Short mmCIF file of C-alpha atoms and ligand atoms in Angstrom, two decimals:
data_model
loop_
_atom_site.label_atom_id
_atom_site.label_comp_id
_atom_site.label_asym_id
_atom_site.label_seq_id
_atom_site.Cartn_x
_atom_site.Cartn_y
_atom_site.Cartn_z
CA UNK A 180 -9.60 10.82 -25.93
CA UNK A 181 -7.98 10.73 -22.11
CA UNK A 182 -7.26 7.50 -21.19
CA UNK A 183 -8.46 7.12 -18.25
CA UNK A 184 -6.45 4.00 -15.95
CA UNK A 185 -6.02 2.82 -12.16
CA UNK A 186 -3.59 0.24 -10.50
CA UNK A 187 -3.69 -1.07 -7.30
CA UNK A 188 -1.08 -3.69 -5.58
CA UNK A 189 -1.15 -5.94 -2.07
CA UNK A 190 2.40 -5.95 -1.05
CA UNK A 191 5.13 -6.87 -2.14
CA UNK A 192 8.22 -9.58 -0.46
CA UNK A 193 9.01 -12.92 -1.32
CA UNK A 194 5.83 -14.30 -2.62
CA UNK A 195 6.68 -17.40 -4.85
CA UNK A 196 4.48 -19.67 -6.45
CA UNK A 197 5.74 -22.94 -4.93
CA UNK A 198 4.52 -21.93 -1.84
CA UNK A 199 1.36 -20.99 -3.11
CA UNK A 200 -1.70 -23.37 -2.94
CA UNK A 201 -4.32 -23.04 -6.18
CA UNK A 202 -7.06 -22.21 -3.07
CA UNK A 203 -4.87 -19.38 -1.97
CA UNK A 204 -3.79 -18.10 -5.11
CA UNK A 205 -7.52 -17.65 -6.68
CA UNK A 206 -8.25 -16.31 -3.55
CA UNK A 207 -5.83 -13.58 -4.22
CA UNK A 208 -6.80 -13.04 -7.61
CA UNK A 209 -10.43 -12.33 -7.13
CA UNK A 210 -9.52 -9.69 -3.88
CA UNK A 211 -7.13 -7.92 -6.64
CA UNK A 212 -10.28 -8.47 -9.52
CA UNK A 213 -13.03 -7.01 -6.89
CA UNK A 214 -10.40 -3.89 -5.82
CA UNK A 215 -10.09 -2.81 -9.48
CA UNK A 216 -13.33 -3.84 -10.27
CA UNK A 217 -15.00 -1.52 -7.62
CA UNK A 218 -11.88 1.50 -8.80
CA UNK A 219 -12.42 1.30 -12.02
CA UNK A 220 -15.99 1.80 -12.05
CA UNK A 221 -15.45 5.04 -10.03
CA UNK A 222 -13.41 5.90 -13.21
CA UNK A 223 -16.23 4.77 -15.55
CA UNK A 224 -19.08 6.51 -13.66
CA UNK A 225 -16.54 9.63 -14.53
CA UNK A 226 -15.58 9.91 -10.83
CA UNK A 227 -12.55 11.44 -9.67
CA UNK A 228 -8.84 9.75 -9.46
CA UNK A 229 -9.14 10.25 -5.45
CA UNK A 230 -12.31 8.27 -4.95
CA UNK A 231 -11.23 5.60 -7.40
CA UNK A 232 -8.28 5.18 -5.40
CA UNK A 233 -10.09 5.40 -1.72
CA UNK A 234 -12.82 2.71 -3.29
CA UNK A 235 -10.62 0.37 -4.36
CA UNK A 236 -8.33 0.25 -1.05
CA UNK A 237 -11.20 0.31 1.04
CA UNK A 238 -11.76 -3.01 -0.35
CA UNK A 239 -8.61 -4.27 0.03
CA UNK A 240 -8.72 -3.15 4.01
CA UNK A 241 -11.78 -5.14 4.15
CA UNK A 242 -10.14 -8.48 3.22
CA UNK A 243 -8.42 -10.11 5.48
CA UNK A 244 -5.54 -11.19 3.31
CA UNK A 245 -4.09 -7.88 3.12
CA UNK A 246 -1.85 -6.66 6.33
CA UNK A 247 -3.86 -3.25 6.01
CA UNK A 248 -7.46 -2.16 7.85
CA UNK A 249 -9.32 -5.62 8.76
CA UNK A 250 -6.25 -7.80 8.17
CA UNK A 251 -3.12 -5.92 10.37
CA UNK A 252 -0.52 -6.91 11.54
CA UNK A 253 0.51 -7.37 15.82
CA UNK A 254 2.82 -4.66 17.05
CA UNK A 255 5.09 -5.64 19.48
CA UNK A 256 2.59 -5.14 21.99
CA UNK A 257 0.15 -7.50 20.25
CA UNK A 258 -1.79 -4.50 18.91
CA UNK A 259 -2.56 -3.02 15.44
CA UNK A 260 -1.39 0.31 14.34
CA UNK A 261 -1.82 1.41 11.01
CA UNK A 262 -0.53 4.08 8.85
CA UNK A 263 -2.19 5.42 5.62
CA UNK A 264 -2.07 8.17 2.90
CA UNK A 265 -3.58 9.72 0.06
CA UNK A 266 -2.38 12.31 -2.33
CA UNK A 267 -4.16 14.38 -5.19
CA UNK A 268 -1.83 15.51 -8.21
CA UNK A 269 -4.69 18.10 -9.13
CA UNK A 270 -3.55 19.93 -6.14
CA UNK A 271 -0.99 18.38 -4.21
CA UNK A 272 -3.55 18.19 -1.49
CA UNK A 273 -2.52 15.29 0.82
CA UNK A 274 -3.54 13.79 4.43
CA UNK A 275 -1.88 10.97 6.04
CA UNK A 276 -1.96 9.47 9.51
CA UNK A 277 0.07 6.79 11.16
CA UNK A 278 -0.36 4.32 14.37
CA UNK A 279 -3.98 4.82 14.34
CA UNK A 280 -5.90 1.66 16.37
CA UNK A 281 -9.39 0.44 15.57
CA UNK A 282 -9.81 2.41 12.38
CA UNK A 283 -11.53 0.44 10.46
CA UNK A 284 -10.89 2.27 6.93
CA UNK A 285 -7.39 4.24 7.53
CA UNK A 286 -7.80 5.37 3.78
CA UNK A 287 -10.64 7.49 4.78
CA UNK A 288 -9.03 9.55 7.74
CA UNK A 289 -6.28 10.18 5.60
CA UNK A 290 -8.87 11.24 3.43
CA UNK A 291 -10.59 13.34 5.93
CA UNK A 292 -7.36 14.82 7.23
CA UNK A 293 -6.61 16.35 3.45
CA UNK A 294 -10.19 17.36 2.89
CA UNK A 295 -11.01 18.75 6.60
CA UNK A 296 -8.30 19.79 8.23
CA UNK A 297 -5.61 22.43 8.39
CA UNK A 298 -3.01 19.24 8.60
CA UNK A 299 -1.61 16.61 6.16
CA UNK A 300 -0.28 14.49 8.76
CA UNK A 301 -1.93 13.03 12.16
CA UNK A 302 -0.63 10.55 14.44
CA UNK A 303 -1.31 8.03 17.19
CA UNK A 304 -4.16 9.44 19.97
CA UNK A 305 -4.54 12.42 18.22
CA UNK A 306 -5.41 10.97 14.52
CA UNK A 307 -7.80 8.67 16.47
CA UNK A 308 -9.54 11.70 18.24
CA UNK A 309 -9.95 13.12 14.49
CA UNK A 310 -11.37 10.03 13.85
CA UNK A 311 -14.01 10.55 16.28
CA UNK A 312 -14.93 14.12 15.67
CA UNK A 313 -15.50 13.17 12.44
CA UNK A 314 -17.16 10.42 12.25
CA UNK A 315 -14.88 7.80 10.98
CA UNK A 316 -16.00 4.26 12.03
CA UNK A 317 -14.04 2.29 14.35
CA UNK A 318 -14.15 -1.11 14.84
CA UNK A 319 -13.42 -3.05 18.67
CA UNK A 320 -10.29 -4.89 18.72
CA UNK A 321 -11.70 -8.20 18.01
CA UNK A 322 -12.71 -7.37 14.40
CA UNK A 323 -9.14 -7.22 13.70
CA UNK A 324 -8.00 -10.42 14.65
CA UNK A 325 -6.94 -12.99 12.73
CA UNK A 326 -5.44 -16.47 13.33
CA UNK A 327 -2.59 -16.44 11.39
CA UNK A 328 -1.46 -12.89 12.06
CA UNK A 329 -1.68 -13.54 15.71
CA UNK A 330 0.67 -17.13 14.86
CA UNK A 331 2.89 -14.57 12.73
CA UNK A 332 3.57 -12.34 15.78
CA UNK A 333 3.64 -15.20 18.73
CA UNK A 334 6.93 -16.60 16.43
CA UNK A 335 8.24 -13.19 16.80
CA UNK A 336 7.05 -11.52 19.60
CA UNK A 337 10.07 -12.82 22.47
CA UNK A 338 12.58 -11.76 19.60
CA UNK A 339 14.04 -8.30 18.81
CA UNK A 340 13.15 -9.38 14.86
CA UNK A 341 9.83 -7.62 13.27
CA UNK A 342 9.37 -8.58 10.11
CA UNK A 343 7.96 -7.04 6.24
CA UNK A 344 5.15 -9.43 5.51
CA UNK A 345 6.24 -11.41 2.64
CA UNK A 346 9.66 -11.55 3.39
CA UNK A 347 11.44 -14.75 5.08
CA UNK A 348 13.97 -13.75 8.11
CA UNK A 349 15.52 -16.44 8.65
CA UNK A 350 11.96 -17.92 10.18
CA UNK A 351 11.28 -20.75 7.97
CA UNK A 352 8.33 -21.78 9.07
CA UNK A 353 6.89 -18.24 9.61
CA UNK A 354 7.69 -17.52 5.66
CA UNK A 355 4.56 -20.09 4.72
CA UNK A 356 2.36 -17.76 6.28
CA UNK A 357 3.72 -14.60 4.87
CA UNK A 358 1.59 -13.78 2.21
CA UNK A 359 -0.07 -10.95 3.07
CA UNK A 360 0.71 -7.27 2.16
CA UNK A 361 0.41 -3.21 2.58
CA UNK A 362 -2.22 -2.55 -0.41
CA UNK A 363 -2.02 0.90 -2.42
CA UNK A 364 -3.67 2.40 -5.48
CA UNK A 365 -2.75 5.16 -8.20
CA UNK A 366 -5.23 6.53 -10.64
CA UNK A 367 -5.88 8.84 -13.40
CA UNK A 368 -9.36 9.89 -14.24
CA UNK A 369 -11.21 11.36 -17.16
CA UNK A 370 -10.12 15.01 -16.90
CA UNK A 371 -6.76 13.74 -16.67
CA UNK A 372 -6.19 14.49 -12.80
CA UNK A 373 -4.09 11.67 -10.77
CA UNK A 374 -3.58 10.39 -7.25
CA UNK A 375 -2.24 7.43 -5.06
CA UNK A 376 -3.18 6.22 -1.62
CA UNK A 377 -1.47 3.57 0.40
CA UNK A 378 -2.84 1.70 3.99
CA UNK A 379 -0.64 -0.58 6.05
CA UNK A 380 -0.53 -2.54 9.04
CA UNK A 381 3.24 -2.18 8.96
CA UNK A 382 5.84 -4.84 9.88
CA UNK A 383 4.90 -7.48 12.18
CA UNK A 384 6.39 -7.28 15.56
CA UNK A 385 7.36 -3.41 15.23
CA UNK A 386 7.73 -1.33 18.46
CA UNK A 387 8.69 2.56 19.70
CA UNK A 388 5.62 3.61 17.48
CA UNK A 389 7.71 2.70 14.58
CA UNK A 390 6.37 3.88 10.92
CA UNK A 391 6.71 3.18 8.20
CA UNK A 392 7.15 5.07 4.31
CA UNK A 393 3.40 4.18 3.58
CA UNK A 394 2.27 7.38 5.41
CA UNK A 395 4.96 9.39 4.38
CA UNK A 396 4.02 11.70 1.18
CA UNK A 397 7.04 11.27 -0.89
CA UNK A 398 8.32 7.92 0.42
CA UNK A 399 5.55 5.55 -0.10
CA UNK A 400 3.09 8.22 -1.37
CA UNK A 401 2.87 10.48 -4.09
CA UNK A 402 0.78 12.37 -6.66
CA UNK A 403 1.36 15.21 -9.16
CA UNK A 404 -0.27 15.82 -12.36
CA UNK A 405 2.46 17.02 -13.96
CA UNK A 406 4.44 14.15 -13.19
CA UNK A 407 3.02 10.75 -11.55
CA UNK A 408 0.85 9.35 -9.20
CA UNK A 409 2.87 6.81 -7.02
CA UNK A 410 2.52 3.81 -4.24
CA UNK A 411 4.60 1.43 -3.31
CA UNK A 412 5.19 -1.03 -0.64
CA UNK A 413 8.14 -2.87 0.52
CA UNK A 414 10.81 -2.53 3.64
CA UNK A 415 9.61 1.05 4.87
CA UNK A 416 13.51 2.44 6.31
CA UNK A 417 14.94 2.72 2.63
CA UNK A 418 11.65 3.63 0.88
CA UNK A 419 11.69 6.66 3.39
CA UNK A 420 15.93 7.12 2.86
CA UNK A 421 15.40 7.10 -0.69
CA UNK A 422 12.06 9.26 -0.69
CA UNK A 423 11.07 6.68 -3.47
CA UNK A 424 7.51 7.71 -4.78
CA UNK A 425 9.03 11.12 -5.13
CA UNK A 426 11.94 9.85 -7.03
CA UNK A 427 10.10 8.73 -9.55
CA UNK A 428 8.43 12.36 -10.05
CA UNK A 429 12.02 14.20 -9.86
CA UNK A 430 13.27 11.48 -12.44
CA UNK A 431 10.26 12.39 -15.09
CA UNK A 432 10.79 16.40 -14.07
CA UNK A 433 14.49 16.99 -14.15
CA UNK A 434 15.41 14.26 -16.52
CA UNK A 435 12.18 14.11 -18.62
CA UNK A 436 11.86 10.60 -18.25
CA UNK A 437 8.60 8.28 -18.71
CA UNK A 438 6.95 6.80 -15.85
CA UNK A 439 8.26 3.53 -16.89
CA UNK A 440 12.14 4.70 -17.21
CA UNK A 441 12.21 6.52 -14.45
CA UNK A 442 10.27 3.77 -11.98
CA UNK A 443 12.75 1.59 -13.35
CA UNK A 444 15.34 3.71 -11.98
CA UNK A 445 14.44 3.77 -8.73
CA UNK A 446 13.41 0.48 -7.92
CA UNK A 447 15.86 -1.25 -9.68
CA UNK A 448 19.05 0.99 -9.02
CA UNK A 449 18.40 4.16 -6.23
CA UNK A 450 16.05 1.64 -4.08
CA UNK A 451 19.06 -1.50 -4.04
CA UNK A 452 21.55 0.85 -3.71
CA UNK A 453 20.37 0.81 0.39
CA UNK A 454 18.83 -2.97 0.04
CA UNK A 455 15.29 -1.41 -0.62
CA UNK A 456 13.40 -4.65 -1.20
CA UNK A 457 9.69 -4.16 -2.93
CA UNK A 458 7.95 -2.07 -5.54
CA UNK A 459 5.57 0.25 -6.30
CA UNK A 460 2.23 0.88 -8.70
CA UNK A 461 1.85 4.32 -10.54
CA UNK A 462 0.23 6.22 -13.19
CA UNK A 463 0.67 9.65 -14.86
CA UNK A 464 -1.51 12.59 -16.35
CA UNK A 465 -1.97 10.41 -19.47
CA UNK A 466 -3.77 7.21 -17.95
CA UNK A 467 -0.54 4.96 -18.65
CA UNK A 468 0.48 2.52 -15.60
CA UNK A 469 3.49 0.97 -14.59
CA UNK A 470 3.87 -1.58 -11.88
CA UNK A 471 7.55 -3.15 -10.92
CA UNK A 472 9.60 -4.49 -7.91
CA UNK A 473 12.68 -6.00 -7.37
CA UNK A 474 11.46 -8.28 -4.67
CA UNK A 475 10.33 -11.88 -5.98
CA UNK A 476 6.60 -11.13 -6.61
CA UNK A 477 4.01 -8.47 -6.29
CA UNK A 478 0.16 -8.54 -5.99
CA UNK A 479 -0.96 -6.07 -8.35
CA UNK A 480 -3.32 -5.17 -11.05
CA UNK A 481 -4.26 -2.50 -13.58
CA UNK A 482 -6.97 -1.47 -16.01
CA UNK A 483 -7.72 1.22 -18.23
CA UNK A 484 -10.36 1.97 -20.60
CA UNK A 485 -8.07 0.94 -23.89
CA UNK A 486 -9.63 -2.52 -22.74
CA UNK A 487 -6.01 -3.43 -20.80
CA UNK A 488 -6.11 -5.39 -17.86
CA UNK A 489 -3.73 -7.68 -15.75
CA UNK A 490 -3.51 -8.89 -12.53
CA UNK A 491 -0.38 -10.51 -11.59
CA UNK A 492 1.71 -11.96 -8.62
CA UNK A 493 4.98 -13.42 -9.55
CA UNK A 494 7.63 -12.03 -11.65
CA UNK A 495 6.66 -12.71 -15.08
N1 LIG B 719 6.43 -0.43 3.58
C1 LIG B 719 5.64 -1.30 4.74
C2 LIG B 719 6.40 -0.77 6.05
O1 LIG B 719 7.45 -0.83 5.82
C3 LIG B 719 5.29 -2.18 4.65
C4 LIG B 719 4.92 -3.22 2.96
O2 LIG B 719 4.81 -2.41 2.24
O3 LIG B 719 4.70 -4.52 3.65
O4 LIG B 719 5.52 -0.12 6.89
#
């Protein structure tokens, strides 16, 4: 019988138990559980992998704990510019948006690009115009405000530094607050179709219209039924250079590797050659799940129809 499964992440980086309070840890665990449950419910009802991925990501985007949708970080200009992508492994249809503003759920907009445009990748004002035309839910700037994100940005805004949401870059105090991240999901449905999606506010204090790996098909997000569906998180630039998500698929296709071994090769070798800190989650069409990272931690969770369920934050 076909195994169905879902895996999600809420970002990777310097996530250490000693920096965490029991309350915060409980809040993260619950947030991951809520998103996992939302996505898994779609699969249990016989829904598609794409819909499961969307459902899980919408829940994460609506949660202020994560750097996506509502909880997105501030850019150099003090606004939120969000990136997202989704890909259907069944037909390799894909949709992506970059630097969109005021969109409540960028993953919904990416899905709209995938299904209802002739394009794959829209950016900036054009993507926002498309959102309005398609009736995608928008929210005022206030909706995206949170004090801790603002404080994170305040500590960086007068510098040329930009920062990965959870990674220490010499700013000891700021580090304490950096426990929030990009979100993503990958799912395999009852029909053996797989899909992946990723959504992010990017990096604090980013400028010049910087776009990370998350919405770049093949870099931060990729899905093809013959190999795997992958969503990445980490320092976007090396992930783009490594074409990280697709490289897992390539190792599976050309070297006949399992999902687990292919992901190990990319996360622990290929990315490290480029100082690519972070991780990824993925599924294959048999419902196998893999979650790996080369950073101190990664918010992650998985559930499958064999009764397995894992929620993790730190290295085991
Ligand atoms: N990969 C994202 C980016 O570089 C950041 C993250 O995963 O937290 O935009």
